[in-house]
PDB file of C-alpha atoms in Angstrom:
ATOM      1  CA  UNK A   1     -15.998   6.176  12.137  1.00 47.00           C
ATOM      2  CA  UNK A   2     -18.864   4.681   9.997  1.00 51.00           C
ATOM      3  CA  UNK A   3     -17.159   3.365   7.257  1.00 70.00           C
ATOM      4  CA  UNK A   4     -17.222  -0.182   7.152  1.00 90.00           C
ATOM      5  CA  UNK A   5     -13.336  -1.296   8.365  1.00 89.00           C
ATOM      6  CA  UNK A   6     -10.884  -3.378   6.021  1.00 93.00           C
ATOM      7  CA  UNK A   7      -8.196  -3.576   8.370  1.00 97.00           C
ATOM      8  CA  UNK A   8      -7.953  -3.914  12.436  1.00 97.00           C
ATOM      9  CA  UNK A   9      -4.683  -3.990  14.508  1.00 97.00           C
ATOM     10  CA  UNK A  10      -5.152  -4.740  18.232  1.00 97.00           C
ATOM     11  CA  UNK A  11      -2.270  -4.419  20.506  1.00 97.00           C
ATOM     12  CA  UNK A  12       0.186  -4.818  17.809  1.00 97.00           C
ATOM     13  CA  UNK A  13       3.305  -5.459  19.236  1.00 97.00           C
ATOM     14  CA  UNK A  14       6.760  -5.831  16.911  1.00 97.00           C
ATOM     15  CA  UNK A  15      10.716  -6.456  17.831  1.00 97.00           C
ATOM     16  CA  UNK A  16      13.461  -6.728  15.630  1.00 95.00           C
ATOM     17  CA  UNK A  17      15.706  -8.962  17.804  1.00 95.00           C
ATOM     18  CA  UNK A  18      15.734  -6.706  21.374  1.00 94.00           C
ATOM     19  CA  UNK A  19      14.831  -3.388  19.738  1.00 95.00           C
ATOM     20  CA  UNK A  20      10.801  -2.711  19.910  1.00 97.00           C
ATOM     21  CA  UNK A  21       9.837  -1.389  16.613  1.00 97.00           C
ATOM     22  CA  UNK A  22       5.825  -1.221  16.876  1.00 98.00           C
ATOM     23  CA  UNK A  23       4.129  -0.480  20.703  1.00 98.00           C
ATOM     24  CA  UNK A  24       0.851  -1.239  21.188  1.00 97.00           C
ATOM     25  CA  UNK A  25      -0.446  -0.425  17.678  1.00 97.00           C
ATOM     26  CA  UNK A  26      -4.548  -0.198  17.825  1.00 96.00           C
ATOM     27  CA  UNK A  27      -5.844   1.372  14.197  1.00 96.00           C
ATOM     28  CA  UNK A  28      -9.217   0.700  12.774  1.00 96.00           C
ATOM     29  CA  UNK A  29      -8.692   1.245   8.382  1.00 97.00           C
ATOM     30  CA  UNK A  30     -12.024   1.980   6.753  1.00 96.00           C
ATOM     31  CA  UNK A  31     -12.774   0.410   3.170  1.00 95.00           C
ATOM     32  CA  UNK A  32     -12.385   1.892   0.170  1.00 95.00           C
ATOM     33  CA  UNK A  33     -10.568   5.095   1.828  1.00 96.00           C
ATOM     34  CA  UNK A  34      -6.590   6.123   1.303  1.00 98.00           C
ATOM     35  CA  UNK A  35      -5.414   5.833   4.668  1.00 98.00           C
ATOM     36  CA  UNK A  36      -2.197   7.771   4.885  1.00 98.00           C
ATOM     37  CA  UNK A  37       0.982   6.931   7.469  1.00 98.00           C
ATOM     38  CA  UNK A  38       3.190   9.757   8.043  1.00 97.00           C
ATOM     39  CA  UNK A  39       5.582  10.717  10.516  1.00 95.00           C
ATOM     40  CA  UNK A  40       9.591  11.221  11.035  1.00 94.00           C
ATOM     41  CA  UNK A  41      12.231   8.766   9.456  1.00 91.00           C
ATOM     42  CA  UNK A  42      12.266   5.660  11.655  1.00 91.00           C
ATOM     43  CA  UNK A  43       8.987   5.698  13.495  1.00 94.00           C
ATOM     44  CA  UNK A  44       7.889   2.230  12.159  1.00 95.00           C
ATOM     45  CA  UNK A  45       5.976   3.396   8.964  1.00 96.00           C
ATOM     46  CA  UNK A  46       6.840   0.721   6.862  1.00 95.00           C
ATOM     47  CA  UNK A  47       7.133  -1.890   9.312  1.00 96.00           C
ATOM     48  CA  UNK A  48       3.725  -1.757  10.049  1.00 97.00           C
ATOM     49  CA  UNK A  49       2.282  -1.666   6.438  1.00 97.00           C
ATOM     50  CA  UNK A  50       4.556  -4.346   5.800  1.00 96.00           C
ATOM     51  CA  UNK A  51       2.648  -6.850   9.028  1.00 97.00           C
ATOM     52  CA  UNK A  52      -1.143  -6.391   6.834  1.00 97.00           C
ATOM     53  CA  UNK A  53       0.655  -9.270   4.062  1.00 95.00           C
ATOM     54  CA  UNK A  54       2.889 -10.662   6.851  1.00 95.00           C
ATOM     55  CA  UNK A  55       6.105  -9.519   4.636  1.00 93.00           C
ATOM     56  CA  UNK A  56       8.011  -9.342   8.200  1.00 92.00           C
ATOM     57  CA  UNK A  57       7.580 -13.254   7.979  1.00 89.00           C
ATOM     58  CA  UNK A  58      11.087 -13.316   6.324  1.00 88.00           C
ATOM     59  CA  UNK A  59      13.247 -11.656   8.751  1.00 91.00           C
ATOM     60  CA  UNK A  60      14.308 -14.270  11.341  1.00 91.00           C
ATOM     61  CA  UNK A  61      14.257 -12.321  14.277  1.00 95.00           C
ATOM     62  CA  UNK A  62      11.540 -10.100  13.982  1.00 95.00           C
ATOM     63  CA  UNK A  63       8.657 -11.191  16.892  1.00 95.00           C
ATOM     64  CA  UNK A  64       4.905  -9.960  16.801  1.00 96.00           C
ATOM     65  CA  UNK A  65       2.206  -9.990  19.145  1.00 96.00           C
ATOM     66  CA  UNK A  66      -1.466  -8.739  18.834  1.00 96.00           C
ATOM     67  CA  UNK A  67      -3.562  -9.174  16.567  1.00 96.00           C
ATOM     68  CA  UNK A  68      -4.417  -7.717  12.920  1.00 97.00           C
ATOM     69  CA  UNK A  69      -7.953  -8.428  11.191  1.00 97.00           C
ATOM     70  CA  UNK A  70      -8.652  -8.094   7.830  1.00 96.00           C
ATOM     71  CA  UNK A  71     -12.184  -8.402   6.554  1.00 93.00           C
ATOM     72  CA  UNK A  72     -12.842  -9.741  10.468  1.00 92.00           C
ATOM     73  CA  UNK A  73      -9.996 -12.645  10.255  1.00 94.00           C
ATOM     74  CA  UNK A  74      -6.738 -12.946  12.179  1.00 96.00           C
ATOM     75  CA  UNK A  75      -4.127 -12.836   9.280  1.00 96.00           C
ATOM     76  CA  UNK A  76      -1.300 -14.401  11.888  1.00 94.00           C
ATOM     77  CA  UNK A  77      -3.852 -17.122  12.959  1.00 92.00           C
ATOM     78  CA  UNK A  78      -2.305 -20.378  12.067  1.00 91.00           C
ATOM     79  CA  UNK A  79      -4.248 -21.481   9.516  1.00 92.00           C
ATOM     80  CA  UNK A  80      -4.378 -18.453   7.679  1.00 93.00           C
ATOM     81  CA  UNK A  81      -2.939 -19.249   4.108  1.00 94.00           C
ATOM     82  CA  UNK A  82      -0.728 -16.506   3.495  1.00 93.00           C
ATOM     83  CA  UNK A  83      -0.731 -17.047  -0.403  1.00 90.00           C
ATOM     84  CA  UNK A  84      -4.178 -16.352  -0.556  1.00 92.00           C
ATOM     85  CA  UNK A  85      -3.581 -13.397   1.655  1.00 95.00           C
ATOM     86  CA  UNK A  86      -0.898 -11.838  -0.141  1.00 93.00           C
ATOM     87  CA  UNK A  87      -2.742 -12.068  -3.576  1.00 92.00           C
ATOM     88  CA  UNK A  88      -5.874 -10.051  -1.477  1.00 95.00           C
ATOM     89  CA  UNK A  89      -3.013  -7.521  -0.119  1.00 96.00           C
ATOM     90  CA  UNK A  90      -1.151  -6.274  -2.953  1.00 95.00           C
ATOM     91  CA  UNK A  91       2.242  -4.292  -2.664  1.00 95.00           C
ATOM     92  CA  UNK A  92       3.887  -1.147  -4.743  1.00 95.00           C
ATOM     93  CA  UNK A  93       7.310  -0.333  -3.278  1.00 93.00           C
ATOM     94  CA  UNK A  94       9.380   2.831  -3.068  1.00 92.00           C
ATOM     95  CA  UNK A  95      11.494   1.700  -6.212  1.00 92.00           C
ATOM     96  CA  UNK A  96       9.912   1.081  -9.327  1.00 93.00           C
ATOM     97  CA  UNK A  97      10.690  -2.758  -9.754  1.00 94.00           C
ATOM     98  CA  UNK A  98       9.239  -4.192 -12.778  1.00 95.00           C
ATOM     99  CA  UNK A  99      10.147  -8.345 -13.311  1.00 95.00           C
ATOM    100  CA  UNK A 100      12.815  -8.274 -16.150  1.00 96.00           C
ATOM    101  CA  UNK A 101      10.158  -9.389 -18.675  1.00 96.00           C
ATOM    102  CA  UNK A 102       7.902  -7.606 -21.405  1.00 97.00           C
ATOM    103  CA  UNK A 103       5.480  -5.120 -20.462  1.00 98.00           C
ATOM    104  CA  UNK A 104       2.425  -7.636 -21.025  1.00 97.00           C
ATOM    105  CA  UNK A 105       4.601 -10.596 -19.123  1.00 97.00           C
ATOM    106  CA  UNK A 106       4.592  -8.118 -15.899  1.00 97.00           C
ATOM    107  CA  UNK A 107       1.082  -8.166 -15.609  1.00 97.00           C
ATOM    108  CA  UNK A 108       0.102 -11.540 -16.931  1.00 97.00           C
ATOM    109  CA  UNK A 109       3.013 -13.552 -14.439  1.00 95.00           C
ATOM    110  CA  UNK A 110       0.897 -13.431 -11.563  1.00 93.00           C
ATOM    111  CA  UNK A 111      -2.915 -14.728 -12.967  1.00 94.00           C
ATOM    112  CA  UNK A 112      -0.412 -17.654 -14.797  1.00 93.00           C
ATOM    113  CA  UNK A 113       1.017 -18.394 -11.540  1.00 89.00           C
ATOM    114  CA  UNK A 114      -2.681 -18.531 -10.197  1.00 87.00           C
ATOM    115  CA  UNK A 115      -4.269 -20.881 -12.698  1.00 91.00           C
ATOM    116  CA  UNK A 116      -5.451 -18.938 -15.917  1.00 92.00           C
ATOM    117  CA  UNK A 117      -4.121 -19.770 -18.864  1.00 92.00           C
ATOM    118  CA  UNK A 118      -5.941 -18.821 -22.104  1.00 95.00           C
ATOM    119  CA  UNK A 119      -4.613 -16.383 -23.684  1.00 94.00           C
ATOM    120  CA  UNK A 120      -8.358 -14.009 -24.464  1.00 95.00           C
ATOM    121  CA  UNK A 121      -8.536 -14.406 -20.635  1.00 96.00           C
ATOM    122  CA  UNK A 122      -5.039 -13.184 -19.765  1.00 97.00           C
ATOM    123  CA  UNK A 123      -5.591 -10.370 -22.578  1.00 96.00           C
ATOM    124  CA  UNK A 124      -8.379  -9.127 -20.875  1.00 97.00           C
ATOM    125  CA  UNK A 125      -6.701  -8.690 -17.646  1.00 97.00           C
ATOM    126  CA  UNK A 126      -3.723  -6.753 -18.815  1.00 97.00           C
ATOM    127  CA  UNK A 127      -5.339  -4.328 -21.076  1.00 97.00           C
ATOM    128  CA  UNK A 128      -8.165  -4.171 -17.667  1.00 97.00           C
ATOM    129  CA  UNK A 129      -5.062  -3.494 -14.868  1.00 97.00           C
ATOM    130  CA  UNK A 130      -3.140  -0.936 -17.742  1.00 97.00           C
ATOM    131  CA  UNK A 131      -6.286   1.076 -17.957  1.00 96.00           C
ATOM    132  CA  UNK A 132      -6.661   0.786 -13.784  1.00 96.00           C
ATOM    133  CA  UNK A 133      -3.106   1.947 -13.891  1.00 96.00           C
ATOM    134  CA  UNK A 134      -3.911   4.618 -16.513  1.00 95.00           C
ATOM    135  CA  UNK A 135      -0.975   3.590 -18.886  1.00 97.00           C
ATOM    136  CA  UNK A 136      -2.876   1.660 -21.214  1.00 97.00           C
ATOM    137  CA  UNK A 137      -2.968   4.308 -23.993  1.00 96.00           C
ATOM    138  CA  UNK A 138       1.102   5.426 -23.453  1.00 97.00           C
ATOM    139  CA  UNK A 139       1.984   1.245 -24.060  1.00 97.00           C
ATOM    140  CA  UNK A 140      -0.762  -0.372 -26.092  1.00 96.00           C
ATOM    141  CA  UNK A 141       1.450  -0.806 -28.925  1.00 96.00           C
ATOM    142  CA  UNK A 142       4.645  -1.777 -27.444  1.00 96.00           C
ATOM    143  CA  UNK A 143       3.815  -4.582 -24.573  1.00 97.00           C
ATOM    144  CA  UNK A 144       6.264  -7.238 -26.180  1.00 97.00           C
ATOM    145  CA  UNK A 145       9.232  -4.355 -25.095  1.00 97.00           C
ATOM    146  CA  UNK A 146      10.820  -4.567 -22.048  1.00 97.00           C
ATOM    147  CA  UNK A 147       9.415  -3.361 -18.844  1.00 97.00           C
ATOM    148  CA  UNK A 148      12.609  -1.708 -18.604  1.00 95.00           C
ATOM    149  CA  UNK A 149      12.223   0.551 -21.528  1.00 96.00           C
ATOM    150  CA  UNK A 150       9.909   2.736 -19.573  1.00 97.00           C
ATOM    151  CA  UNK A 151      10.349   6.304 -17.595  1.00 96.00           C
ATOM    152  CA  UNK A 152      10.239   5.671 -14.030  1.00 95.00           C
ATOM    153  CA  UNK A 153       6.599   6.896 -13.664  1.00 95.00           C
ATOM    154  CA  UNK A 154       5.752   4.614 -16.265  1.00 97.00           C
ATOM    155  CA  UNK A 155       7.576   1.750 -14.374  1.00 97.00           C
ATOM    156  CA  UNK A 156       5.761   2.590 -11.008  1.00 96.00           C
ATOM    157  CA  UNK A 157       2.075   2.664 -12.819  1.00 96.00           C
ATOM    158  CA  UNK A 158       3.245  -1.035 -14.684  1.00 97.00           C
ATOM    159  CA  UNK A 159       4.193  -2.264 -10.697  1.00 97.00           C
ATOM    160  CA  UNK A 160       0.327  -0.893  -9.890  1.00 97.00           C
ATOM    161  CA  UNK A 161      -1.005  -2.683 -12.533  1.00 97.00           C
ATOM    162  CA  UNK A 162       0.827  -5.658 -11.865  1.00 97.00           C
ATOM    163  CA  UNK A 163      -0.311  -5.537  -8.186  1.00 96.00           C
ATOM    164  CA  UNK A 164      -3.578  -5.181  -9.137  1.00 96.00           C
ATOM    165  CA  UNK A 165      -3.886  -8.407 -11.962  1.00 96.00           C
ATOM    166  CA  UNK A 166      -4.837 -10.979  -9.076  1.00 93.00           C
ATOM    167  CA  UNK A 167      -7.659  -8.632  -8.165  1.00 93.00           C
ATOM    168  CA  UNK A 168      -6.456  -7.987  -4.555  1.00 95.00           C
ATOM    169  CA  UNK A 169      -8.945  -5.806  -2.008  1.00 96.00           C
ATOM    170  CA  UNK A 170      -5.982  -4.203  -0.974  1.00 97.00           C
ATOM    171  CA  UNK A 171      -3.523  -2.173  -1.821  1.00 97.00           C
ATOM    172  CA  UNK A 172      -0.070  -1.130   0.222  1.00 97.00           C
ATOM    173  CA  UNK A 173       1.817   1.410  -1.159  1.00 97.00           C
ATOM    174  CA  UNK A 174       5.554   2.301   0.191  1.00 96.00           C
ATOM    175  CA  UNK A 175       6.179   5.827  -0.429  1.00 95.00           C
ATOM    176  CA  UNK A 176       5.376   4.898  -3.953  1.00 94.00           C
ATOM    177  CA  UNK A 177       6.644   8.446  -5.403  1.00 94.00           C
ATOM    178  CA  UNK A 178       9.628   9.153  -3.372  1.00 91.00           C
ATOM    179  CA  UNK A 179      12.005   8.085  -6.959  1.00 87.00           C
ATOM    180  CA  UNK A 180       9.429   9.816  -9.086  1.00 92.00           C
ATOM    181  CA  UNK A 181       9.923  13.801 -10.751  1.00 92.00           C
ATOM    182  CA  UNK A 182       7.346  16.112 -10.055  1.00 93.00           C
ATOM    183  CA  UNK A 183       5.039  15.235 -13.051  1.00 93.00           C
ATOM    184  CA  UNK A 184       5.123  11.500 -12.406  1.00 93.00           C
ATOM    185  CA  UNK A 185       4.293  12.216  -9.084  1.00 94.00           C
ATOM    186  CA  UNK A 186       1.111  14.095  -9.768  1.00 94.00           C
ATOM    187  CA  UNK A 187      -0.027  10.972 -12.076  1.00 94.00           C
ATOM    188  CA  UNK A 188       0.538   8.282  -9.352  1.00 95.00           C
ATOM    189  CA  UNK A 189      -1.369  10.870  -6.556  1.00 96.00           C
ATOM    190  CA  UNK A 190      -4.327  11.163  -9.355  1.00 95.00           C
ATOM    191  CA  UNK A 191      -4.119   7.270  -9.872  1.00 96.00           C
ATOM    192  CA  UNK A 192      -4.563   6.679  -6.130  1.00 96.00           C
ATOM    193  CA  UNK A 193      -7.574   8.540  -5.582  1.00 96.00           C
ATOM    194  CA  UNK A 194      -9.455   6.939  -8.415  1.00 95.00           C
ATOM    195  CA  UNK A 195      -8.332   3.303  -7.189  1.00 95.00           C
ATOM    196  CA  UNK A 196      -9.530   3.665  -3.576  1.00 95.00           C
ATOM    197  CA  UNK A 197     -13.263   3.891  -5.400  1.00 94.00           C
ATOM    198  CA  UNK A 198     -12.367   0.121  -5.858  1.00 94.00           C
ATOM    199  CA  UNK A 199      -9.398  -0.811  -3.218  1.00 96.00           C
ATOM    200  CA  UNK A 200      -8.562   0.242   0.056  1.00 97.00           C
ATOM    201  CA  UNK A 201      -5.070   1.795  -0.191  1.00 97.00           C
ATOM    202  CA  UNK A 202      -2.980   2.094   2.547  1.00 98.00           C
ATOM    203  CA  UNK A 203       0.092   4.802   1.971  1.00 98.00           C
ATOM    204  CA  UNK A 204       3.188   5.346   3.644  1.00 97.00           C
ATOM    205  CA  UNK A 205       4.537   9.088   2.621  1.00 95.00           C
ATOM    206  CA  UNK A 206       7.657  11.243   4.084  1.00 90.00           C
ATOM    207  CA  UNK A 207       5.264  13.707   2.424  1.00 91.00           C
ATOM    208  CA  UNK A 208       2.891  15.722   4.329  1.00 92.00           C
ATOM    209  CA  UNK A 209       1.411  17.670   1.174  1.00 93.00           C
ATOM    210  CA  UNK A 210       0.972  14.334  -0.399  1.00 95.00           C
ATOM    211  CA  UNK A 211      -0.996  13.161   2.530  1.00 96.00           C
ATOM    212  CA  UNK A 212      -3.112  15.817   2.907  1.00 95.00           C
ATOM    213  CA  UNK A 213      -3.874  15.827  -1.210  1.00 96.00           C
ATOM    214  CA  UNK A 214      -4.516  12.019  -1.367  1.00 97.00           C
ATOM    215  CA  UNK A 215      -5.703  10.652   1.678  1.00 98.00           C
ATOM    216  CA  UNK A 216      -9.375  10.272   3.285  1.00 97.00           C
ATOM    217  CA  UNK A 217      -7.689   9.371   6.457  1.00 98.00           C
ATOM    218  CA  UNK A 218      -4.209   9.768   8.655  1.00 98.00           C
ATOM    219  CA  UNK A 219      -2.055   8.050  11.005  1.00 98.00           C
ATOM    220  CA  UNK A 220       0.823   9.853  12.235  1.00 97.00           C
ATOM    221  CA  UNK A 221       3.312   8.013  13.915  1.00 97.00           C
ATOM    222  CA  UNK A 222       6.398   8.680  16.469  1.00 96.00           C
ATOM    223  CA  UNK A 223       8.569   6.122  17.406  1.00 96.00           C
ATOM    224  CA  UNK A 224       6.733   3.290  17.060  1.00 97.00           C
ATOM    225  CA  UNK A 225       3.402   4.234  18.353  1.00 97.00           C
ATOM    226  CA  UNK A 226       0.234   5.972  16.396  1.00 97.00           C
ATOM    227  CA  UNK A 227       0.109   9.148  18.679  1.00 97.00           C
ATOM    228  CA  UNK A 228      -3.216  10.104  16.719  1.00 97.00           C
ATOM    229  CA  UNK A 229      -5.535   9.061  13.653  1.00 97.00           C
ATOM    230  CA  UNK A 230      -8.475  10.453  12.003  1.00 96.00           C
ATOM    231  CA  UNK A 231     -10.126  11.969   9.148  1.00 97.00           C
ATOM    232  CA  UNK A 232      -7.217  13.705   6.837  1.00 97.00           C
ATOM    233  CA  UNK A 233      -8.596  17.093   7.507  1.00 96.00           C
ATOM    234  CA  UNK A 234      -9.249  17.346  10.964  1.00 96.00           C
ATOM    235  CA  UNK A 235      -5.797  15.604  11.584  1.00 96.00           C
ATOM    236  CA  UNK A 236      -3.666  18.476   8.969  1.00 96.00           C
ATOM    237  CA  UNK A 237      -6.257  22.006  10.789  1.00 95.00           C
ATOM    238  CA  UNK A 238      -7.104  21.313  13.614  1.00 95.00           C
ATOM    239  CA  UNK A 239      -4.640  17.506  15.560  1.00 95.00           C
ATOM    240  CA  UNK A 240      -5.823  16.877  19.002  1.00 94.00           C
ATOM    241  CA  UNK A 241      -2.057  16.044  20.513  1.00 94.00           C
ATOM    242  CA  UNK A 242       0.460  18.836  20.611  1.00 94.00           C
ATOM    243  CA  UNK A 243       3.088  16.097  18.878  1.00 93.00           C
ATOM    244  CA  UNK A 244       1.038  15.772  15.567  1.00 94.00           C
ATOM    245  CA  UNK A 245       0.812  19.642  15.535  1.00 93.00           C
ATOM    246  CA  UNK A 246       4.986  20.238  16.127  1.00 92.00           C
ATOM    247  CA  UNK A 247       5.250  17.834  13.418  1.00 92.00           C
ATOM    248  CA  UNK A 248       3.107  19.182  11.195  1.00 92.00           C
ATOM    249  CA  UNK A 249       3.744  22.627  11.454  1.00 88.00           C
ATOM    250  CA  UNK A 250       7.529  21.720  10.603  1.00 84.00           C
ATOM    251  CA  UNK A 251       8.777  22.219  14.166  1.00 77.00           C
ATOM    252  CA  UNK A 252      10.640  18.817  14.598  1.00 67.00           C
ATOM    253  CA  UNK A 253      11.096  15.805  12.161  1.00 54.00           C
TER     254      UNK A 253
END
């Protein structure tokens, strides 16, 4: 791989309680790339997007051990500031789940939160993330209504947008269309590929066509290990372990 790498696990090791969730995870993420994550229900997709901004931090008895770069440093190193590293490793969830505030309010929270507080400035960043987000020209006129007044596709882009208004390097997206109709769907999967010019997204999808459409890269999983990764293509025609290929070809999962 000669991409320049965002994101580094090294024997990545994960238990909730007694039951092992993640086994020895070792993935290397290029830059600027969509790196997919597919495989069956329950093979530790989401758990291990969810260790790159230490969100497993809040449940009590989950244990790691390894290691996980980003840009070179150990995020679970002890004086890593995990603030700082969750406004550089943004996070769109499965739901749509806007903050019960206007549209505008939704995007400018977070830059508030961080210090900026003219109003031009804050302007200028939510008009910026709502083009990013390519809703801009559907809510221009209405960002004093309510988040909640949105379609669901709409709601999604807004939680993109949102994400993106502390100017993170990352972006983690869990199965971001799985609530999402058809058309939606096709608008979020066009909005990803024009982000990871700027970001390095990192995708969890139940859905292969979706990975093979959007991503530069693929991991797929099986229960709790990464049985292979590579370059989208060559994973979807041609996977080097027989797994990948049963579960690709539909024959388990």
């Amino acid at each position: 791989m000669s991409e320049d790498i965002e994101i580094e696990t090294q024997k990545l090791n994960l238990w909730y309680g007694d039951k092992q969730a993640l086994k020895n995870i070792y993935m290397r993420i290029p830059e600027e790339k969509v790196t997919a994550i597919i495989g069956p229900s329950g093979c530790g997709k989401s758990t291990l997007i969810r260790c790159f901004n230490r969100m497993n931090d809040i449940i009590e008895i989950c244990r790691i051990k390894g290691k996980i770069l980003i840009d070179g440093k150990d995020i679970y190193d002890k004086k890593m500031d995990v603030v700082e590293l969750r406004k550089n490793v943004g996070m769109v969830f499965q739901k749509p789940n806007p903050f019960p505030k206007n549209i505008y309010e939704n995007i400018a929270y977070a830059p508030r939160i961080h210090g900026i507080k003219k109003k031009k400035k804050l302007d200028k960043i939510v008009e910026k993330c709502l083009k990013q987000a390519f809703l801009w020209d559907e809510v221009k006129d209405r960002l004093d209504e309510s988040a909640r007044s949105l379609s669901g596709g709409q709601q999604q882009r807004l939680c993109i947008a949102r994400a993106l208004a502390v100017e993170p390097e990352i972006l983690l997206m869990d199965e971001p269309c799985s609530a999402l109709d058809p058309i939606a769907t096709a608008k979020i999967e066009e909005l990803i590929r024009y982000l990871s010019k700027e970001y390095t997204v990192v995708i969890v999808t139940h859905n292969m066509q979706q990975a093979a459409r959007v991503s530069d890269y693929t991991a797929y999983m099986y229960l709790g290990e990464v049985i292979e990764f590579g370059k989208t293509r060559q994973i979807f025609e041609n996977p080097s372990e027989e797994n990948t290929e049963n579960y690709i070809t539909g024959r388990f999962g």
